[in-house]
Coordinates of C-alpha atoms in Angstrom, one line a residue:
Chain A
X1 CA -78.0 -2.5 2.4
X2 CA -74.9 -4.6 2.8
X3 CA -71.6 -3.2 4.1
X4 CA -69.4 -5.7 2.3
X5 CA -70.2 -7.3 -1.1
X6 CA -67.9 -10.0 -2.5
X7 CA -69.0 -10.4 -6.1
X8 CA -68.1 -13.5 -8.1
X9 CA -64.5 -13.4 -6.8
X10 CA -62.0 -15.8 -8.1
X11 CA -58.5 -16.2 -6.6
X12 CA -55.8 -18.4 -8.2
X13 CA -52.1 -18.8 -7.9
X14 CA -49.5 -20.9 -9.5
X15 CA -47.9 -23.8 -7.7
X16 CA -45.3 -25.0 -10.2
X17 CA -47.1 -26.0 -13.4
X18 CA -50.4 -26.3 -11.5
X19 CA -52.9 -23.5 -11.1
X20 CA -54.6 -23.6 -7.7
X21 CA -58.0 -21.8 -7.4
X22 CA -59.0 -21.6 -3.7
X23 CA -61.8 -19.3 -4.5
X24 CA -63.9 -19.9 -7.6
X25 CA -66.5 -17.3 -8.3
X26 CA -67.6 -16.8 -4.6
X27 CA -70.1 -14.2 -3.5
X28 CA -71.0 -13.0 -0.1
X29 CA -72.7 -10.1 1.6
X30 CA -71.9 -8.9 5.1
X31 CA -74.3 -6.4 6.7
X32 CA -73.5 -3.6 9.1
X33 CA -73.4 -5.1 12.7
X34 CA -72.9 -8.7 11.4
X35 CA -70.7 -11.2 13.2
X36 CA -69.7 -13.7 10.5
X37 CA -67.5 -16.7 11.1
X38 CA -65.8 -18.2 8.1
X39 CA -64.9 -21.8 8.5
X40 CA -63.5 -24.6 6.4
X41 CA -60.8 -27.1 6.1
X42 CA -57.1 -26.1 6.2
X43 CA -56.1 -24.7 2.8
X44 CA -59.7 -24.2 1.8
X45 CA -59.1 -20.5 1.1
X46 CA -60.8 -18.9 4.1
X47 CA -57.8 -16.8 5.1
X48 CA -57.4 -15.9 1.4
X49 CA -60.9 -14.5 1.3
X50 CA -60.4 -12.6 4.5
X51 CA -57.2 -11.1 3.2
X52 CA -59.0 -10.1 0.0
X53 CA -61.7 -8.3 2.0
X54 CA -59.0 -6.7 4.1
X55 CA -57.3 -5.4 1.0
X56 CA -53.9 -7.0 1.5
X57 CA -54.4 -9.5 -1.4
X58 CA -55.6 -9.2 -4.9
X59 CA -58.4 -11.0 -6.8
X60 CA -57.9 -12.7 -10.1
X61 CA -61.4 -11.6 -11.1
X62 CA -64.5 -10.3 -9.4
X63 CA -65.3 -7.3 -7.3
X64 CA -65.1 -6.6 -3.6
X65 CA -67.2 -3.6 -2.5
X66 CA -66.7 -2.3 1.0
X67 CA -68.8 0.7 2.1
X68 CA -69.4 1.6 -1.5
X69 CA -65.8 1.4 -2.7
X70 CA -64.6 -1.3 -5.1
X71 CA -61.3 -2.0 -3.5
X72 CA -60.1 -4.2 -6.4
X73 CA -59.8 -1.0 -8.4
X74 CA -57.6 0.9 -5.9
X75 CA -53.9 1.5 -6.4
X76 CA -51.5 0.0 -3.8
X77 CA -51.0 3.4 -2.1
X78 CA -54.8 4.2 -2.1
X79 CA -55.4 0.7 -0.8
X80 CA -53.1 1.4 2.1
X81 CA -55.0 4.6 2.9
X82 CA -58.2 2.8 2.6
X83 CA -57.1 0.0 5.0
X84 CA -56.1 2.6 7.6
X85 CA -59.6 4.1 7.5
X86 CA -61.8 1.0 7.1
X87 CA -60.1 -2.2 8.3
X88 CA -59.2 -3.4 11.8
X89 CA -57.1 -6.5 11.5
X90 CA -56.7 -9.1 14.3
X91 CA -53.9 -11.5 13.6
X92 CA -53.5 -15.1 14.8
X93 CA -50.1 -14.4 16.2
X94 CA -51.0 -10.9 17.6
X95 CA -48.3 -9.2 15.5
X96 CA -47.7 -6.4 18.0
X97 CA -44.6 -4.2 17.4
X98 CA -42.1 -5.4 20.1
X99 CA -40.4 -2.0 20.6
X100 CA -43.7 -0.2 21.2
X101 CA -45.7 -0.3 24.4
X102 CA -49.4 -1.5 24.5
X103 CA -50.5 2.1 24.4
X104 CA -48.3 2.9 21.4
X105 CA -49.3 -0.3 19.6
X106 CA -52.9 0.7 19.9
X107 CA -52.2 4.2 18.8
X108 CA -50.5 3.1 15.6
X109 CA -53.6 3.1 13.3
X110 CA -54.7 6.5 14.6
X111 CA -51.4 8.1 13.5
X112 CA -52.6 7.5 10.0
X113 CA -55.9 9.4 10.5
X114 CA -56.4 13.1 10.7
X115 CA -57.1 13.8 14.4
X116 CA -55.7 15.7 17.3
X117 CA -53.3 14.2 19.9
X118 CA -56.0 14.7 22.5
X119 CA -58.5 12.8 20.4
X120 CA -56.0 10.0 19.8
X121 CA -55.2 9.7 23.5
X122 CA -59.0 9.6 24.4
X123 CA -59.6 6.8 21.8
X124 CA -56.6 4.7 22.9
X125 CA -57.7 5.0 26.5
X126 CA -61.2 3.9 25.6
X127 CA -59.9 1.0 23.5
X128 CA -57.5 -0.2 26.2
X129 CA -60.4 0.0 28.8
X130 CA -62.6 -2.0 26.5
X131 CA -60.1 -4.9 26.5
X132 CA -59.5 -4.4 30.2
X133 CA -55.8 -3.5 29.8
X134 CA -55.6 0.0 31.1
X135 CA -53.1 -1.0 33.8
X136 CA -50.9 -2.5 31.2
X137 CA -50.7 0.5 28.9
X138 CA -47.0 1.1 29.4
X139 CA -46.0 -2.5 29.1
X140 CA -44.1 -3.9 26.2
X141 CA -45.4 -7.1 24.4
X142 CA -42.6 -9.1 26.0
X143 CA -44.0 -8.2 29.4
X144 CA -47.4 -9.6 28.6
X145 CA -49.0 -13.0 28.3
X146 CA -50.3 -14.3 24.9
X147 CA -53.9 -13.5 25.9
X148 CA -53.0 -10.0 26.9
X149 CA -51.1 -9.5 23.7
X150 CA -54.2 -10.6 21.7
X151 CA -56.4 -8.2 23.7
X152 CA -54.0 -5.4 22.7
X153 CA -54.3 -6.6 19.1
X154 CA -58.1 -6.3 19.4
X155 CA -57.8 -2.9 20.9
X156 CA -55.6 -1.9 18.0
X157 CA -58.2 -3.3 15.6
X158 CA -61.1 -1.4 17.1
X159 CA -59.5 1.9 18.0
X160 CA -60.1 3.7 14.7
X161 CA -63.7 2.5 14.6
X162 CA -63.1 0.7 11.3
X163 CA -65.9 -0.3 8.8
X164 CA -65.1 -3.9 9.5
X165 CA -62.9 -5.9 11.8
X166 CA -61.3 -9.0 10.2
X167 CA -59.8 -11.6 12.6
X168 CA -57.7 -14.4 11.2
X169 CA -57.7 -17.4 13.6
X170 CA -57.6 -15.0 16.6
X171 CA -57.6 -17.9 19.1
X172 CA -55.4 -20.2 17.1
X173 CA -52.3 -19.8 19.3
X174 CA -54.1 -19.5 22.7
X175 CA -55.1 -22.0 25.4
X176 CA -58.7 -22.9 26.1
X177 CA -59.2 -20.4 28.9
X178 CA -57.7 -17.5 27.0
X179 CA -59.6 -18.5 23.9
X180 CA -62.8 -18.2 25.8
X181 CA -61.8 -14.7 27.0
X182 CA -60.9 -13.6 23.5
X183 CA -64.1 -15.0 22.0
X184 CA -66.2 -13.2 24.7
X185 CA -64.3 -10.0 24.0
X186 CA -65.0 -10.3 20.2
X187 CA -68.7 -10.9 21.0
X188 CA -68.7 -7.8 23.2
X189 CA -67.1 -5.8 20.4
X190 CA -70.0 -6.8 18.1
X191 CA -72.8 -6.6 20.7
X192 CA -71.8 -3.5 22.7
X193 CA -69.8 -1.5 20.2
X194 CA -71.9 -2.6 17.2
X195 CA -68.9 -3.3 15.1
X196 CA -69.0 -5.6 12.1
X197 CA -66.8 -8.7 12.4
X198 CA -65.5 -11.3 10.0
X199 CA -63.7 -14.1 11.8
X200 CA -61.8 -16.9 10.2
X201 CA -61.6 -20.0 12.4
X202 CA -61.1 -23.7 12.0
X203 CA -62.7 -24.3 15.4
X204 CA -66.4 -25.1 15.1
X205 CA -67.1 -24.0 18.7
X206 CA -65.5 -20.7 18.1
X207 CA -67.4 -20.3 14.8
X208 CA -70.7 -21.1 16.6
X209 CA -70.3 -17.9 18.7
X210 CA -70.9 -15.8 15.6
X211 CA -74.4 -14.9 14.4
X212 CA -73.7 -16.2 10.9
X213 CA -71.6 -19.2 10.0
X214 CA -70.2 -19.5 6.5
X215 CA -68.2 -22.5 5.3
X216 CA -65.8 -22.6 2.4
X217 CA -66.0 -25.9 0.6
X218 CA -64.1 -26.7 -2.6
X219 CA -63.9 -23.0 -3.6
X220 CA -67.6 -22.4 -2.8
X221 CA -69.1 -20.4 0.1
X222 CA -72.0 -22.2 1.8
X223 CA -74.3 -20.8 4.5
X224 CA -77.1 -22.8 6.0
X225 CA -76.5 -25.5 3.3
X226 CA -76.9 -23.1 0.4
X227 CA -74.3 -21.3 -1.7
X228 CA -74.1 -17.7 -0.6
X229 CA -74.9 -14.8 -2.9
X230 CA -74.2 -11.1 -2.8
X231 CA -77.3 -9.0 -2.2
X232 CA -75.9 -6.0 -4.0
X233 CA -75.0 -6.6 -7.6
X234 CA -73.6 -3.2 -8.6
X235 CA -70.7 -1.2 -7.2
X236 CA -71.2 2.3 -6.1
Chain B
X1 CA -49.9 15.3 5.3
X2 CA -46.8 13.2 4.8
X3 CA -45.8 13.8 8.4
X4 CA -49.1 12.4 9.6
X5 CA -48.5 9.2 7.8
X6 CA -45.0 8.4 8.9
X7 CA -44.1 5.9 11.6
X8 CA -43.3 7.4 15.0
X9 CA -39.7 8.7 15.3
X10 CA -39.3 6.6 18.5
X11 CA -40.0 3.4 16.5
X12 CA -36.8 3.9 14.5
X13 CA -34.7 4.9 17.5
X14 CA -35.9 2.0 19.7
X15 CA -35.2 -0.5 16.9
X16 CA -31.5 0.4 17.2
X17 CA -31.5 -0.9 20.8
X18 CA -33.4 -4.1 19.8
X19 CA -30.2 -5.9 19.0
X20 CA -27.7 -3.9 21.0
X21 CA -24.7 -6.0 20.2
X22 CA -25.2 -5.8 16.5
X23 CA -25.9 -2.1 16.7
X24 CA -22.8 -1.5 18.8
X25 CA -20.6 -3.5 16.3
X26 CA -22.1 -1.6 13.4
X27 CA -21.6 1.7 15.3
X28 CA -18.0 0.8 15.9
X29 CA -17.4 -0.1 12.3
X30 CA -19.1 3.0 11.0
X31 CA -17.1 5.1 13.4
X32 CA -13.8 3.7 12.1
X33 CA -14.9 4.2 8.5
X34 CA -15.8 7.8 9.1
X35 CA -12.6 8.4 11.1
X36 CA -10.6 7.0 8.3
X37 CA -12.3 9.4 5.9
X38 CA -11.6 12.2 8.3
X39 CA -7.9 11.3 8.4
X40 CA -7.6 11.1 4.7
X41 CA -9.5 14.4 4.1
X42 CA -7.5 15.9 6.9
X43 CA -4.3 14.8 5.1
X44 CA -5.5 16.3 1.8
X45 CA -6.7 19.5 3.4
X46 CA -3.5 19.9 5.5
X47 CA -1.3 19.4 2.5
X48 CA -3.4 21.9 0.4
X49 CA -3.4 24.5 3.2
X50 CA 0.3 24.2 3.8
X51 CA 1.1 24.9 0.2
X52 CA -1.6 27.5 -0.3
X53 CA -0.7 29.4 2.9
X54 CA 2.9 29.5 1.9
X55 CA 2.5 31.5 -1.3
X56 CA 1.6 35.1 -1.4
X57 CA 0.6 36.7 -4.8
X58 CA 2.4 40.0 -4.1
X59 CA 5.7 38.3 -3.2
X60 CA 8.1 37.6 -6.0
X61 CA 10.9 35.0 -5.8
X62 CA 14.0 35.7 -7.8
X63 CA 16.3 32.7 -8.3
X64 CA 18.6 31.3 -10.9
X65 CA 17.4 30.4 -14.3
X66 CA 19.3 27.1 -14.3
X67 CA 17.8 25.7 -11.1
X68 CA 14.9 24.0 -12.8
X69 CA 12.3 25.7 -10.6
X70 CA 13.9 24.2 -7.5
X71 CA 15.2 27.0 -5.2
X72 CA 17.3 24.5 -3.3
X73 CA 19.5 24.1 -6.5
X74 CA 19.5 27.9 -7.1
X75 CA 22.6 30.0 -6.8
X76 CA 22.5 33.7 -7.5
X77 CA 25.0 36.5 -6.8
X78 CA 25.0 38.0 -3.3
X79 CA 24.4 41.5 -4.8
X80 CA 21.1 40.5 -6.4
X81 CA 19.0 42.1 -3.6
X82 CA 20.7 45.4 -4.1
X83 CA 20.4 45.2 -7.8
X84 CA 16.7 44.6 -7.6
X85 CA 16.2 47.5 -5.2
X86 CA 18.1 49.8 -7.6
X87 CA 16.5 48.6 -10.8
X88 CA 12.9 47.8 -10.1
X89 CA 10.1 50.1 -9.0
X90 CA 7.2 48.9 -6.9
X91 CA 9.0 47.1 -4.1
X92 CA 7.1 47.8 -0.9
X93 CA 8.7 49.9 1.8
X94 CA 7.6 49.4 5.4
X95 CA 8.8 51.9 8.0
X96 CA 11.3 53.1 5.5
X97 CA 12.8 49.7 4.9
X98 CA 12.6 48.0 1.6
X99 CA 10.8 44.6 1.8
X100 CA 13.4 42.4 0.2
X101 CA 14.7 39.3 1.7
X102 CA 18.0 37.7 0.5
X103 CA 17.9 34.1 1.5
X104 CA 20.0 30.9 1.4
X105 CA 17.9 27.8 1.3
X106 CA 19.1 24.2 1.7
X107 CA 18.1 20.8 2.8
X108 CA 20.6 19.3 5.2
X109 CA 21.1 16.7 7.9
X110 CA 20.3 18.1 11.3
X111 CA 21.2 16.4 14.6
X112 CA 19.3 17.0 17.8
X113 CA 19.9 15.8 21.3
X114 CA 17.8 12.6 21.1
X115 CA 18.1 11.7 17.4
X116 CA 20.3 8.7 16.8
X117 CA 20.7 9.6 13.2
X118 CA 20.5 13.2 12.0
X119 CA 17.2 14.0 10.3
X120 CA 16.7 15.7 7.0
X121 CA 15.8 19.3 7.7
X122 CA 15.2 22.5 5.8
X123 CA 17.4 25.5 6.8
X124 CA 16.9 29.0 5.6
X125 CA 19.5 31.7 6.0
X126 CA 17.7 35.1 6.5
X127 CA 18.2 38.6 7.5
X128 CA 16.1 40.7 9.8
X129 CA 14.1 41.9 6.7
X130 CA 12.7 38.4 6.2
X131 CA 9.6 39.0 8.4
X132 CA 8.8 42.1 6.3
X133 CA 8.3 39.8 3.3
X134 CA 7.1 36.7 5.1
X135 CA 4.5 38.6 7.1
X136 CA 2.7 35.5 8.4
X137 CA 5.8 34.5 10.3
X138 CA 5.4 35.3 14.0
X139 CA 7.9 34.7 16.8
X140 CA 5.9 33.0 19.5
X141 CA 8.7 32.2 22.0
X142 CA 12.2 33.5 22.6
X143 CA 14.1 36.0 20.4
X144 CA 15.4 36.6 16.9
X145 CA 18.6 34.5 16.3
X146 CA 21.9 36.2 16.8
X147 CA 25.2 34.7 15.5
X148 CA 25.4 31.0 16.4
X149 CA 21.7 30.8 17.0
X150 CA 18.7 29.6 15.1
X151 CA 15.0 29.9 15.4
X152 CA 12.8 27.0 14.6
X153 CA 9.3 26.6 13.1
X154 CA 6.7 24.8 15.3
X155 CA 6.7 21.8 13.0
X156 CA 10.5 21.6 12.5
X157 CA 10.7 18.7 14.9
X158 CA 8.2 16.7 12.7
X159 CA 10.2 17.3 9.6
X160 CA 13.3 16.0 11.4
X161 CA 11.5 13.1 13.0
X162 CA 12.6 14.4 16.4
X163 CA 10.8 15.0 19.7
X164 CA 9.3 18.4 20.2
X165 CA 11.5 18.7 23.4
X166 CA 14.6 18.6 21.2
X167 CA 13.7 21.9 19.7
X168 CA 12.7 24.0 22.6
X169 CA 14.4 27.3 23.2
X170 CA 17.8 26.8 24.7
X171 CA 18.4 23.4 23.2
X172 CA 21.1 22.9 20.6
X173 CA 21.1 21.4 17.1
X174 CA 24.0 20.6 14.8
X175 CA 24.2 20.9 11.1
X176 CA 27.0 21.5 8.6
X177 CA 29.6 21.0 11.2
X178 CA 28.4 23.7 13.6
X179 CA 26.4 23.6 16.8
X180 CA 23.5 26.2 16.9
X181 CA 21.5 27.2 19.9
X182 CA 17.8 27.7 19.5
X183 CA 16.9 31.2 20.4
X184 CA 13.2 31.2 19.4
X185 CA 10.2 29.5 17.9
X186 CA 7.9 30.8 15.3
X187 CA 4.6 30.0 13.6
X188 CA 3.6 30.9 10.0
X189 CA -0.2 30.4 9.7
X190 CA 0.1 26.7 8.7
X191 CA 2.5 27.4 5.8
X192 CA 5.5 25.3 4.9
X193 CA 7.8 27.8 6.7
X194 CA 6.7 26.2 10.0
X195 CA 8.8 23.1 9.3
X196 CA 12.0 25.2 8.7
X197 CA 15.0 26.2 10.7
X198 CA 16.0 29.9 10.2
X199 CA 19.6 31.0 10.8
X200 CA 21.2 34.4 10.3
X201 CA 22.2 34.6 6.7
X202 CA 25.7 35.9 7.2
X203 CA 26.4 33.2 9.8
X204 CA 25.1 30.5 7.6
X205 CA 27.1 31.7 4.6
X206 CA 30.3 31.7 6.7
X207 CA 29.5 28.2 8.0
X208 CA 28.8 26.9 4.4
X209 CA 31.7 29.0 3.0
X210 CA 29.3 30.4 0.4
X211 CA 29.0 34.0 -0.8
X212 CA 26.0 33.4 -3.0
X213 CA 22.2 33.3 -2.3
X214 CA 19.6 30.8 -3.2
X215 CA 16.9 33.5 -3.8
X216 CA 15.7 37.0 -3.1
X217 CA 12.1 37.3 -2.0
X218 CA 10.6 40.8 -2.5
X219 CA 7.2 42.0 -1.5
X220 CA 5.7 44.3 -4.1
X221 CA 3.2 47.1 -3.8
X222 CA 0.6 44.9 -5.6
X223 CA 0.5 41.6 -7.4
X224 CA 0.6 43.5 -10.7
X225 CA 4.1 44.7 -10.0
X226 CA 5.5 41.1 -10.0
X227 CA 5.6 41.5 -13.8
X228 CA 8.1 44.4 -13.4
X229 CA 10.6 42.1 -11.7
X230 CA 10.0 39.5 -14.4
X231 CA 10.8 42.1 -17.1
X232 CA 14.0 43.1 -15.2
X233 CA 15.1 39.4 -15.1
X234 CA 14.4 38.9 -18.8
X235 CA 16.3 42.1 -19.7
X236 CA 19.3 41.3 -17.6
X237 CA 20.2 38.0 -19.3
X238 CA 23.7 38.3 -18.0
X239 CA 22.4 37.6 -14.4
X240 CA 20.6 34.5 -15.5
X241 CA 17.7 35.2 -13.1
X242 CA 14.1 34.1 -13.1
X243 CA 11.2 35.7 -11.3
X244 CA 8.0 33.9 -10.2
X245 CA 5.2 35.0 -8.0
X246 CA 5.5 33.1 -4.7
X247 CA 1.8 31.9 -5.1
X248 CA 2.6 30.6 -8.6
X249 CA 5.7 28.8 -7.3
X250 CA 3.7 26.9 -4.6
X251 CA 0.8 26.4 -7.0
X252 CA 3.2 24.5 -9.3
X253 CA 4.3 22.5 -6.3
X254 CA 0.6 21.8 -5.6
X255 CA 0.3 20.3 -9.1
X256 CA 3.3 18.1 -8.2
X257 CA 1.3 16.7 -5.3
X258 CA -1.9 16.4 -7.3
X259 CA -1.5 12.6 -7.7
X260 CA -1.2 12.3 -4.0
X261 CA -4.4 14.3 -3.4
X262 CA -6.2 12.3 -6.1
X263 CA -5.1 9.1 -4.4
X264 CA -6.4 10.4 -1.1
X265 CA -9.9 11.0 -2.6
X266 CA -9.8 7.5 -4.1
X267 CA -9.0 6.1 -0.6
X268 CA -12.0 8.1 0.7
X269 CA -14.2 6.6 -1.9
X270 CA -12.9 3.1 -1.2
X271 CA -13.3 3.4 2.5
X272 CA -16.8 4.8 2.1
X273 CA -17.6 1.9 -0.2
X274 CA -16.5 -0.6 2.3
X275 CA -18.6 1.2 4.9
X276 CA -21.7 0.8 2.7
X277 CA -21.1 -3.0 2.6
X278 CA -20.9 -3.0 6.4
X279 CA -24.2 -1.0 6.6
X280 CA -25.8 -3.3 4.0
X281 CA -24.9 -6.4 6.0
X282 CA -26.4 -4.9 9.2
X283 CA -29.6 -3.7 7.6
X284 CA -30.1 -7.0 5.7
X285 CA -29.9 -8.7 9.1
X286 CA -32.1 -6.2 10.8
X287 CA -34.8 -6.3 8.1
X288 CA -34.7 -10.1 7.6
X289 CA -35.8 -10.5 11.3
X290 CA -38.6 -8.1 10.9
X291 CA -40.4 -9.2 7.7
X292 CA -43.7 -10.0 9.5
X293 CA -43.6 -6.8 11.5
X294 CA -43.1 -4.7 8.4
X295 CA -46.0 -6.6 6.8
X296 CA -48.1 -5.9 9.8
X297 CA -47.5 -2.2 9.5
X298 CA -48.6 -2.4 5.9
X299 CA -51.7 -4.3 6.8
X300 CA -52.6 -1.6 9.4
X301 CA -52.4 1.0 6.6
X302 CA -48.8 2.3 6.5
X303 CA -47.6 2.9 3.0
X304 CA -44.4 1.3 1.9
X305 CA -42.8 4.7 1.5
X306 CA -43.3 5.4 5.2
X307 CA -41.8 2.0 6.2
X308 CA -38.8 2.5 3.8
X309 CA -38.2 5.9 5.4
X310 CA -38.2 4.5 8.9
X311 CA -35.6 1.9 7.9
X312 CA -33.5 4.6 6.3
X313 CA -33.9 6.6 9.4
X314 CA -32.6 3.8 11.6
X315 CA -29.5 3.2 9.4
X316 CA -28.8 7.0 9.1
X317 CA -29.2 7.6 12.8
X318 CA -26.6 4.9 13.5
X319 CA -24.3 6.2 10.8
X320 CA -24.7 9.8 12.1
X321 CA -23.9 8.6 15.6
X322 CA -20.8 7.0 14.2
X323 CA -19.9 10.2 12.4
X324 CA -20.3 12.2 15.6
X325 CA -18.1 9.9 17.5
X326 CA -15.5 9.9 14.7
X327 CA -15.5 13.7 14.6
X328 CA -15.0 13.9 18.3
X329 CA -12.1 11.4 18.1
X330 CA -10.8 13.2 15.1
X331 CA -10.8 16.6 16.8
X332 CA -9.2 15.2 19.9
X333 CA -6.6 12.9 18.4
X334 CA -6.1 13.6 14.7
X335 CA -6.5 17.4 14.4
X336 CA -3.0 19.0 14.5
X337 CA -1.0 15.8 14.1
X338 CA 2.1 16.6 12.1
X339 CA 3.0 14.8 8.9
X340 CA 6.3 14.9 7.2
X341 CA 6.7 15.4 3.4
X342 CA 9.5 16.4 1.1
X343 CA 8.8 20.1 1.4
X344 CA 8.7 20.1 5.2
X345 CA 5.8 19.1 7.4
X346 CA 2.1 20.0 7.7
X347 CA -0.7 19.3 10.2
X348 CA -3.6 17.1 9.6
X349 CA -6.6 19.3 9.7
X350 CA -10.1 18.3 10.9
X351 CA -11.9 21.4 9.7
X352 CA -15.4 22.2 8.5
X353 CA -14.7 20.7 5.1
X354 CA -13.5 17.5 6.6
X355 CA -16.4 17.3 9.0
X356 CA -18.9 18.0 6.2
X357 CA -17.3 15.3 4.0
X358 CA -17.4 12.9 7.0
X359 CA -21.1 13.7 7.6
X360 CA -21.9 13.3 3.9
X361 CA -20.2 9.9 3.9
X362 CA -22.1 8.9 7.0
X363 CA -25.4 10.0 5.4
X364 CA -24.5 8.0 2.3
X365 CA -23.7 5.0 4.4
X366 CA -27.0 5.2 6.1
X367 CA -29.1 5.7 3.0
X368 CA -27.2 3.3 0.7
X369 CA -26.9 0.7 3.4
X370 CA -30.7 0.7 4.2
X371 CA -32.3 1.1 0.8
X372 CA -31.5 -2.3 -0.9
X373 CA -32.6 -4.5 2.1
X374 CA -35.6 -2.3 2.8
X375 CA -36.7 -2.4 -0.9
X376 CA -36.2 -6.2 -0.9
X377 CA -38.5 -6.5 2.2
X378 CA -41.1 -4.2 0.6
X379 CA -41.2 -6.3 -2.6
X380 CA -42.6 -9.3 -0.6
X381 CA -46.4 -9.6 -0.9
X382 CA -48.0 -8.6 2.4
X383 CA -50.0 -11.9 2.7
X384 CA -46.8 -13.9 2.4
X385 CA -44.7 -11.6 4.6
X386 CA -47.4 -11.6 7.3
X387 CA -46.8 -15.4 7.8
X388 CA -43.0 -15.0 8.0
X389 CA -41.4 -16.4 11.1

C-alpha cells in the first residue's frame, strides 16, 4: 500500500493574462521507505509538486492522499497541524531560526506535538547525534558552516519521525564536498532510519542516489520512460 | 492545548536583541510617549485631587450674594460669624469651641527675598478656629502665626513662582505694604490651601484697613445641616448672604476646569496615537526582514495565530519595558512637581491611576503596532514567502 498518492493533480496560476499550468493531471505513488528523487528543468514544477505534497500549496484540481488523509480537503489550520505531525521539510537555504540554537531549532517541531519535556530532549539528542552535531547543540546558526546548518535542518526534519521527509534542492547552496556529506546523510536517513524521502534536485548525480528517479517534463511525471500512475485510486 | 502550540517565549524575547539599535531607539521612543502620557495624566489627576480634596461636604461657606460665586470678590459684615452662631443650629462644637472660621481671602502681589517681581499669591486671614473647620490643615514646621507673622502652605512658593528657600521658617515676605515673618509651614492633604499664605485675621484687616470679611466657613454636624444655613441666608435677605457647601463650591470650580481636563485627555490620545505609528514603523521593519523565517515556521506546522501572537508579544514586551522605564522616571522626576494655576498650585501625581493608564497605553502601542505588519506578513502565501530574501 502506498504512503503518498498524488491523484490527477493539476496546478495552475496566472501570470498576467496567461495561465501557467506546471502540473497537468499528474499522478504518483510513493511507498513507505521509498527514496524518490524528483528532477526536471528549472521551472518545470518539481518544487511545486513537492510543496503540494508538503501541504504548503494548494492544488487546482486532484487529490493528494498522505497516510490515508486527503490533504486537499483540510482547512488551513488543520493543514498546519497535519504538517507538524506528518511532514519533515528540508529547505534549500536551511531556513534555521537565527535566534535559536541548533538544539532549539531541532526542538521546534516537537513543541507542536503532545510529548513530555524529557521525551523531547531525548529525541533532539538522538536527531543531533544522527547528523553528528551533538557538540554543536548550543551553537547559533551564525556560528556554523553552511553544511552544518543543513545538517541541523535535516535533524529538524527527522526529529518528529514524520510520515515523509521532503527536501527541496537540499544541496543547492553547498559546495561539492558538503553536497556529498548531505547526500550521504539523506541516504542514511532512508537506509538506517527507514524514513520515506522525496527530494527535488536539478543535479542528475544527486538524483541518482535515490532508489527511484522521477522526472517532470512538460507538466507530466515520467519514471523509467513511462508516465507515472497512482497505485491507489480512492482516498481513505 | 493552545500553550503547547505557541512558539517558545524565548524566541520573542531574543528577537528584540536581534537588531539592538532599532530596538533601543523604539524603546526610547516608547518610553518618551508613555512618560508624556504619565505627565498629562499626572496633571489631570493632580488638578482633580487638589479641587476635590479642598471641598468638604459638611463645611458650609457663607459669602456675599453679589460676589458672583467668587469669594475673592465677596464682602460680608464682620459680625456674620456671630450671627450664624446665634441663629443656626447644627454647627459642630469641638472641645467646647464652635467650628466657625471668619476669613478674609484675597489675591495679592507677594514679594520674597529672591523674586525680582512680586508674584501673585493667595492670602487668607484666619483666626485660631480655622483648623477646626479646615481639619486637613496640619502645621508641619514652626508655629501658628502671631501678629506680623504668616504661615505658608507647602506649595505657596510654586504659586508665587519663587524658590522654596524663600519661604522657609524665619524668612520674610512682603505684601500690601507690610513685611511679614514666616512662623510656620503647613500641609493640607493635597488641597488648594497648600498654595496659600495664612495671616492672623485681625492683623490682615488692620493692614488692609478693612473691617469686613470675605467669608465665614462653618463645620456642621452633618452635611444635611448645610441646608439650615442656606435657609438662614435666604430668610435674612437684609444681610445679602449666600451659603454653599464647600464641596459644591469646589465642584463648580472643577466644572470650570473641565475643558482643561478634556484637553488633557485629548493630548493623551494624540500622544498614544503617535506612539502607535512609531510602533508600527518598527514592527513593519522587523517583520519585513523575517518573511522567510515566518513562512518556515508555518511550513514546520505553526499556525498563523501562534506566529501572530509571538509578534504581538515582541512589540508588547518592548512597549511594557518602555512603560516600566517611564514609570520609574515619572516616579523619580515627575511625581510631586508643583504646577501653578489660577486657584493656587497643585502637584503632578504619578499614582496608581496614572500608572494603569500608562500601562494600558503601552499595551495598546504593543498590540496596535504589531497587528497590521504581522497580519500583512501572514497574508503572504507560504510558498512565496519561503523564497523571500
